[in-house]
PDB file of C-alpha atoms in Angstrom:
ATOM      1  CA  ALA A   1       9.350   6.148   9.348  1.00  0.00           C
ATOM      2  CA  GLN A   2       8.652   9.169   7.107  1.00  0.00           C
ATOM      3  CA  LEU A   3       7.871  11.415  10.075  1.00  0.00           C
ATOM      4  CA  SER A   4      10.942  10.374  12.067  1.00  0.00           C
ATOM      5  CA  ILE A   5      13.239  10.858   9.048  1.00  0.00           C
ATOM      6  CA  CYS A   6      11.729  14.299   8.390  1.00  0.00           C
ATOM      7  CA  LYS A   7      12.103  15.271  12.055  1.00  0.00           C
ATOM      8  CA  ALA A   8      15.778  14.256  12.017  1.00  0.00           C
ATOM      9  CA  ILE A   9      16.390  16.284   8.845  1.00  0.00           C
ATOM     10  CA  GLU A  10      14.590  19.320  10.312  1.00  0.00           C
ATOM     11  CA  ASP A  11      16.545  18.998  13.581  1.00  0.00           C
ATOM     12  CA  ILE A  12      19.847  18.931  11.679  1.00  0.00           C
ATOM     13  CA  ASP A  13      18.784  21.878   9.547  1.00  0.00           C
ATOM     14  CA  GLY A  14      17.708  23.989  12.504  1.00  0.00           C
ATOM     15  CA  GLY A  15      15.396  26.227  10.506  1.00  0.00           C
ATOM     16  CA  ALA A  16      13.400  24.987   7.522  1.00  0.00           C
ATOM     17  CA  LYS A  17      10.315  22.820   7.866  1.00  0.00           C
ATOM     18  CA  PHE A  18       8.860  20.239   5.514  1.00  0.00           C
ATOM     19  CA  GLN A  19       5.812  21.137   3.433  1.00  0.00           C
ATOM     20  CA  GLU A  20       3.321  18.319   2.913  1.00  0.00           C
ATOM     21  CA  ASP A  21       1.339  17.304  -0.134  1.00  0.00           C
ATOM     22  CA  ALA A  22      -1.046  14.379   0.298  1.00  0.00           C
ATOM     23  CA  TRP A  23      -2.088  12.658  -2.891  1.00  0.00           C
ATOM     24  CA  VAL A  24      -4.550   9.954  -3.912  1.00  0.00           C
ATOM     25  CA  ARG A  25      -3.998   7.395  -6.646  1.00  0.00           C
ATOM     26  CA  ASP A  26      -7.108   7.064  -8.811  1.00  0.00           C
ATOM     27  CA  THR A  27      -6.818   3.278  -8.979  1.00  0.00           C
ATOM     28  CA  GLY A  28      -6.150   2.768  -5.266  1.00  0.00           C
ATOM     29  CA  GLY A  29      -4.123   4.125  -2.382  1.00  0.00           C
ATOM     30  CA  GLY A  30      -2.120   7.280  -2.072  1.00  0.00           C
ATOM     31  CA  GLY A  31       0.742   8.876  -0.275  1.00  0.00           C
ATOM     32  CA  MET A  32       2.422  11.839   1.303  1.00  0.00           C
ATOM     33  CA  SER A  33       5.133  13.874  -0.394  1.00  0.00           C
ATOM     34  CA  ARG A  34       7.164  16.036   1.972  1.00  0.00           C
ATOM     35  CA  VAL A  35       9.667  18.646   0.730  1.00  0.00           C
ATOM     36  CA  LEU A  36      11.987  20.936   2.656  1.00  0.00           C
ATOM     37  CA  GLY A  37      13.591  23.808   0.799  1.00  0.00           C
ATOM     38  CA  ASN A  38      15.958  26.706   1.383  1.00  0.00           C
ATOM     39  CA  GLY A  39      17.175  25.427   4.713  1.00  0.00           C
ATOM     40  CA  ASN A  40      20.323  26.235   6.628  1.00  0.00           C
ATOM     41  CA  VAL A  41      21.878  22.842   5.823  1.00  0.00           C
ATOM     42  CA  TRP A  42      19.662  21.470   3.051  1.00  0.00           C
ATOM     43  CA  GLU A  43      19.131  23.301  -0.213  1.00  0.00           C
ATOM     44  CA  LYS A  44      16.339  20.783  -0.799  1.00  0.00           C
ATOM     45  CA  ALA A  45      15.259  17.489   0.739  1.00  0.00           C
ATOM     46  CA  GLY A  46      12.320  15.270  -0.097  1.00  0.00           C
ATOM     47  CA  VAL A  47      10.902  12.307   1.804  1.00  0.00           C
ATOM     48  CA  ASN A  48       8.038  10.525   0.086  1.00  0.00           C
ATOM     49  CA  LEU A  49       5.770   7.708   1.219  1.00  0.00           C
ATOM     50  CA  SER A  50       3.327   5.814  -0.954  1.00  0.00           C
ATOM     51  CA  VAL A  51       0.911   3.019  -0.110  1.00  0.00           C
ATOM     52  CA  VAL A  52      -0.915   1.903  -3.231  1.00  0.00           C
ATOM     53  CA  HIS A  53      -2.976  -1.022  -4.434  1.00  0.00           C
ATOM     54  CA  GLY A  54      -4.712  -2.152  -7.588  1.00  0.00           C
ATOM     55  CA  THR A  55      -3.993  -4.516 -10.435  1.00  0.00           C
ATOM     56  CA  MET A  56      -0.347  -5.026 -11.350  1.00  0.00           C
ATOM     57  CA  PRO A  57       0.260  -3.752 -14.886  1.00  0.00           C
ATOM     58  CA  GLN A  58       1.315  -6.295 -17.492  1.00  0.00           C
ATOM     59  CA  GLU A  59       4.604  -4.408 -18.002  1.00  0.00           C
ATOM     60  CA  ALA A  60       5.511  -4.980 -14.342  1.00  0.00           C
ATOM     61  CA  LEU A  61       4.627  -8.654 -14.580  1.00  0.00           C
ATOM     62  CA  ARG A  62       6.770  -9.003 -17.708  1.00  0.00           C
ATOM     63  CA  ALA A  63       9.722  -7.205 -16.103  1.00  0.00           C
ATOM     64  CA  ALA A  64       9.566  -9.445 -13.034  1.00  0.00           C
ATOM     65  CA  THR A  65       9.311 -12.545 -15.221  1.00  0.00           C
ATOM     66  CA  GLU A  66      12.300 -11.390 -17.290  1.00  0.00           C
ATOM     67  CA  ARG A  67      14.320 -11.283 -14.050  1.00  0.00           C
ATOM     68  CA  GLY A  68      13.393 -14.928 -13.551  1.00  0.00           C
ATOM     69  CA  VAL A  69      10.621 -14.375 -11.023  1.00  0.00           C
ATOM     70  CA  ASN A  70       7.323 -16.095 -11.727  1.00  0.00           C
ATOM     71  CA  ARG A  71       4.525 -13.719 -10.699  1.00  0.00           C
ATOM     72  CA  GLY A  72       1.790 -15.400 -12.740  1.00  0.00           C
ATOM     73  CA  GLN A  73       0.546 -14.996 -16.279  1.00  0.00           C
ATOM     74  CA  ASP A  74      -2.351 -12.578 -15.857  1.00  0.00           C
ATOM     75  CA  ALA A  75      -2.725  -9.235 -14.159  1.00  0.00           C
ATOM     76  CA  VAL A  76      -3.058  -9.789 -10.433  1.00  0.00           C
ATOM     77  CA  PRO A  77      -4.158  -7.626  -7.531  1.00  0.00           C
ATOM     78  CA  PHE A  78      -1.232  -6.046  -5.683  1.00  0.00           C
ATOM     79  CA  SER A  79      -0.345  -3.726  -2.842  1.00  0.00           C
ATOM     80  CA  ALA A  80       2.893  -1.815  -2.488  1.00  0.00           C
ATOM     81  CA  CYS A  81       4.499   0.502   0.010  1.00  0.00           C
ATOM     82  CA  GLY A  82       7.514   2.655  -0.802  1.00  0.00           C
ATOM     83  CA  LEU A  83       9.640   5.146   1.097  1.00  0.00           C
ATOM     84  CA  SER A  84      12.124   7.355  -0.739  1.00  0.00           C
ATOM     85  CA  CYS A  85      14.384  10.245   0.153  1.00  0.00           C
ATOM     86  CA  VAL A  86      16.687  12.627  -1.701  1.00  0.00           C
ATOM     87  CA  MET A  87      18.839  15.145   0.163  1.00  0.00           C
ATOM     88  CA  HIS A  88      20.780  17.968  -1.486  1.00  0.00           C
ATOM     89  CA  PRO A  89      22.957  19.832   1.035  1.00  0.00           C
ATOM     90  CA  ARG A  90      24.011  23.456   0.599  1.00  0.00           C
ATOM     91  CA  ASN A  91      27.632  22.662   1.387  1.00  0.00           C
ATOM     92  CA  PRO A  92      29.290  21.232  -1.748  1.00  0.00           C
ATOM     93  CA  HIS A  93      31.640  19.235   0.499  1.00  0.00           C
ATOM     94  CA  CYS A  94      28.660  17.209   1.760  1.00  0.00           C
ATOM     95  CA  PRO A  95      27.438  14.549  -0.675  1.00  0.00           C
ATOM     96  CA  THR A  96      23.956  14.233  -2.117  1.00  0.00           C
ATOM     97  CA  MET A  97      22.245  11.061  -0.918  1.00  0.00           C
ATOM     98  CA  HIS A  98      19.268   9.098  -2.208  1.00  0.00           C
ATOM     99  CA  PHE A  99      17.395   6.022  -1.047  1.00  0.00           C
ATOM    100  CA  ASN A 100      14.265   4.156  -2.063  1.00  0.00           C
ATOM    101  CA  TYR A 101      12.925   1.018  -0.403  1.00  0.00           C
ATOM    102  CA  ARG A 102       9.724  -0.821  -1.218  1.00  0.00           C
ATOM    103  CA  LEU A 103       7.605  -3.829  -0.336  1.00  0.00           C
ATOM    104  CA  PHE A 104       5.442  -5.374  -3.021  1.00  0.00           C
ATOM    105  CA  GLN A 105       2.732  -8.010  -2.464  1.00  0.00           C
ATOM    106  CA  THR A 106       0.410  -9.782  -4.874  1.00  0.00           C
ATOM    107  CA  ALA A 107      -2.736 -11.796  -4.375  1.00  0.00           C
ATOM    108  CA  GLY A 108      -1.813 -15.410  -3.853  1.00  0.00           C
ATOM    109  CA  GLY A 109       0.921 -14.690  -1.332  1.00  0.00           C
ATOM    110  CA  ASN A 110       3.839 -13.487  -3.486  1.00  0.00           C
ATOM    111  CA  TRP A 111       5.886 -10.694  -1.924  1.00  0.00           C
ATOM    112  CA  TRP A 112       9.292  -9.112  -2.292  1.00  0.00           C
ATOM    113  CA  PHE A 113      11.440  -6.228  -1.146  1.00  0.00           C
ATOM    114  CA  GLY A 114      13.483  -3.994  -3.382  1.00  0.00           C
ATOM    115  CA  GLY A 115      15.340  -0.732  -3.314  1.00  0.00           C
ATOM    116  CA  GLY A 116      18.672   0.780  -2.653  1.00  0.00           C
ATOM    117  CA  THR A 117      20.694   3.815  -1.835  1.00  0.00           C
ATOM    118  CA  ASP A 118      23.474   5.768  -3.454  1.00  0.00           C
ATOM    119  CA  ILE A 119      25.729   8.690  -2.681  1.00  0.00           C
ATOM    120  CA  THR A 120      27.029  11.414  -4.985  1.00  0.00           C
ATOM    121  CA  PRO A 121      29.762  13.717  -3.682  1.00  0.00           C
ATOM    122  CA  SER A 122      30.716  16.945  -5.434  1.00  0.00           C
ATOM    123  CA  TYR A 123      34.146  16.715  -3.799  1.00  0.00           C
ATOM    124  CA  LEU A 124      35.543  13.323  -2.946  1.00  0.00           C
ATOM    125  CA  VAL A 125      36.420  12.749   0.706  1.00  0.00           C
ATOM    126  CA  GLU A 126      37.610   9.143   0.816  1.00  0.00           C
ATOM    127  CA  GLU A 127      37.038   8.839   4.566  1.00  0.00           C
ATOM    128  CA  ASP A 128      33.352   9.753   4.072  1.00  0.00           C
ATOM    129  CA  MET A 129      32.937   7.195   1.285  1.00  0.00           C
ATOM    130  CA  LYS A 130      34.607   4.474   3.385  1.00  0.00           C
ATOM    131  CA  HIS A 131      32.241   5.317   6.240  1.00  0.00           C
ATOM    132  CA  PHE A 132      29.158   5.257   3.960  1.00  0.00           C
ATOM    133  CA  HIS A 133      30.044   1.909   2.399  1.00  0.00           C
ATOM    134  CA  GLY A 134      31.203   0.506   5.771  1.00  0.00           C
ATOM    135  CA  VAL A 135      27.865   1.263   7.420  1.00  0.00           C
ATOM    136  CA  TYR A 136      25.964  -0.467   4.611  1.00  0.00           C
ATOM    137  CA  LYS A 137      28.324  -3.435   4.702  1.00  0.00           C
ATOM    138  CA  ASP A 138      27.784  -3.797   8.473  1.00  0.00           C
ATOM    139  CA  VAL A 139      23.998  -3.661   8.054  1.00  0.00           C
ATOM    140  CA  CYS A 140      24.039  -6.168   5.194  1.00  0.00           C
ATOM    141  CA  ASP A 141      26.428  -8.501   7.047  1.00  0.00           C
ATOM    142  CA  ARG A 142      23.977  -8.724   9.962  1.00  0.00           C
ATOM    143  CA  HIS A 143      21.582 -10.468   7.571  1.00  0.00           C
ATOM    144  CA  ASP A 144      23.884 -12.291   5.160  1.00  0.00           C
ATOM    145  CA  PRO A 145      27.618 -11.759   4.483  1.00  0.00           C
ATOM    146  CA  GLU A 146      26.967 -12.279   0.758  1.00  0.00           C
ATOM    147  CA  TYR A 147      24.509  -9.356   0.567  1.00  0.00           C
ATOM    148  CA  TYR A 148      26.905  -6.399   0.513  1.00  0.00           C
ATOM    149  CA  PRO A 149      29.148  -7.532  -2.362  1.00  0.00           C
ATOM    150  CA  LYS A 150      26.092  -8.700  -4.324  1.00  0.00           C
ATOM    151  CA  PHE A 151      24.050  -5.543  -3.662  1.00  0.00           C
ATOM    152  CA  LYS A 152      27.018  -3.224  -4.251  1.00  0.00           C
ATOM    153  CA  LYS A 153      27.715  -4.856  -7.620  1.00  0.00           C
ATOM    154  CA  TRP A 154      24.021  -4.564  -8.480  1.00  0.00           C
ATOM    155  CA  ALA A 155      24.109  -0.842  -7.574  1.00  0.00           C
ATOM    156  CA  ASP A 156      27.220  -0.295  -9.690  1.00  0.00           C
ATOM    157  CA  GLU A 157      25.346  -1.812 -12.639  1.00  0.00           C
ATOM    158  CA  TYR A 158      21.992  -0.160 -11.832  1.00  0.00           C
ATOM    159  CA  PHE A 159      23.444   3.355 -11.486  1.00  0.00           C
ATOM    160  CA  LEU A 160      25.538   3.095 -14.663  1.00  0.00           C
ATOM    161  CA  ILE A 161      24.765   5.863 -17.143  1.00  0.00           C
ATOM    162  CA  LYS A 162      25.291   3.747 -20.247  1.00  0.00           C
ATOM    163  CA  HIS A 163      25.429   6.515 -22.855  1.00  0.00           C
ATOM    164  CA  ARG A 164      28.162   8.265 -20.823  1.00  0.00           C
ATOM    165  CA  GLY A 165      29.963   5.118 -19.742  1.00  0.00           C
ATOM    166  CA  GLU A 166      30.061   6.342 -16.139  1.00  0.00           C
ATOM    167  CA  ARG A 167      28.334   5.668 -12.872  1.00  0.00           C
ATOM    168  CA  ARG A 168      26.108   8.105 -11.056  1.00  0.00           C
ATOM    169  CA  GLY A 169      27.964   8.940  -7.886  1.00  0.00           C
ATOM    170  CA  LEU A 170      30.088   6.545  -5.880  1.00  0.00           C
ATOM    171  CA  GLY A 171      27.696   3.673  -5.542  1.00  0.00           C
ATOM    172  CA  GLY A 172      25.766   2.182  -2.726  1.00  0.00           C
ATOM    173  CA  ILE A 173      23.528  -0.860  -2.680  1.00  0.00           C
ATOM    174  CA  PHE A 174      20.616  -2.015  -4.812  1.00  0.00           C
ATOM    175  CA  PHE A 175      18.455  -5.118  -4.676  1.00  0.00           C
ATOM    176  CA  ASP A 176      15.151  -6.432  -5.965  1.00  0.00           C
ATOM    177  CA  ASP A 177      13.055  -9.589  -5.681  1.00  0.00           C
ATOM    178  CA  LEU A 178      14.333 -10.189  -2.136  1.00  0.00           C
ATOM    179  CA  ASN A 179      11.823 -12.587  -0.548  1.00  0.00           C
ATOM    180  CA  ASP A 180      13.723 -15.423   1.075  1.00  0.00           C
ATOM    181  CA  ARG A 181      13.597 -14.201   4.728  1.00  0.00           C
TER     182      ARG A 181
END
């Protein structure tokens, strides 16, 4: 997925190419960070992939338990895969976009998906925002008609900058602990 996303971004840009930086996690796994800069279309774009494993930190177990998900009492072996992307276009009339999706698995068979996407325009073009949210609604509706309103509300809460009392951008979707299908 990372390579096909990067190829599409490069094709749209028509000039700049991604630079790669492979990394290794000391406690297991690694990833590939890819960054494109100073392009014709993109001021900067990053597409990152990580595949890691190890022992889930106690903080992560506590956070999951606080959300009402029972992951066990002790540290457990885990594996996780995440794909994220941030795109900053040169044209201020094109919005900045971000996404991050991940799969998490623990020993004993627990697994879940999480992630989301959001959009931040410098100049509001309502037709673009309707299109963005419409595409995500269509995708969510293919799986469950309750997903989009639930995930959109979650994104509105997740991307709230509390000390400013405002949201980052114009929303998107966000979800976590999704493991029922």
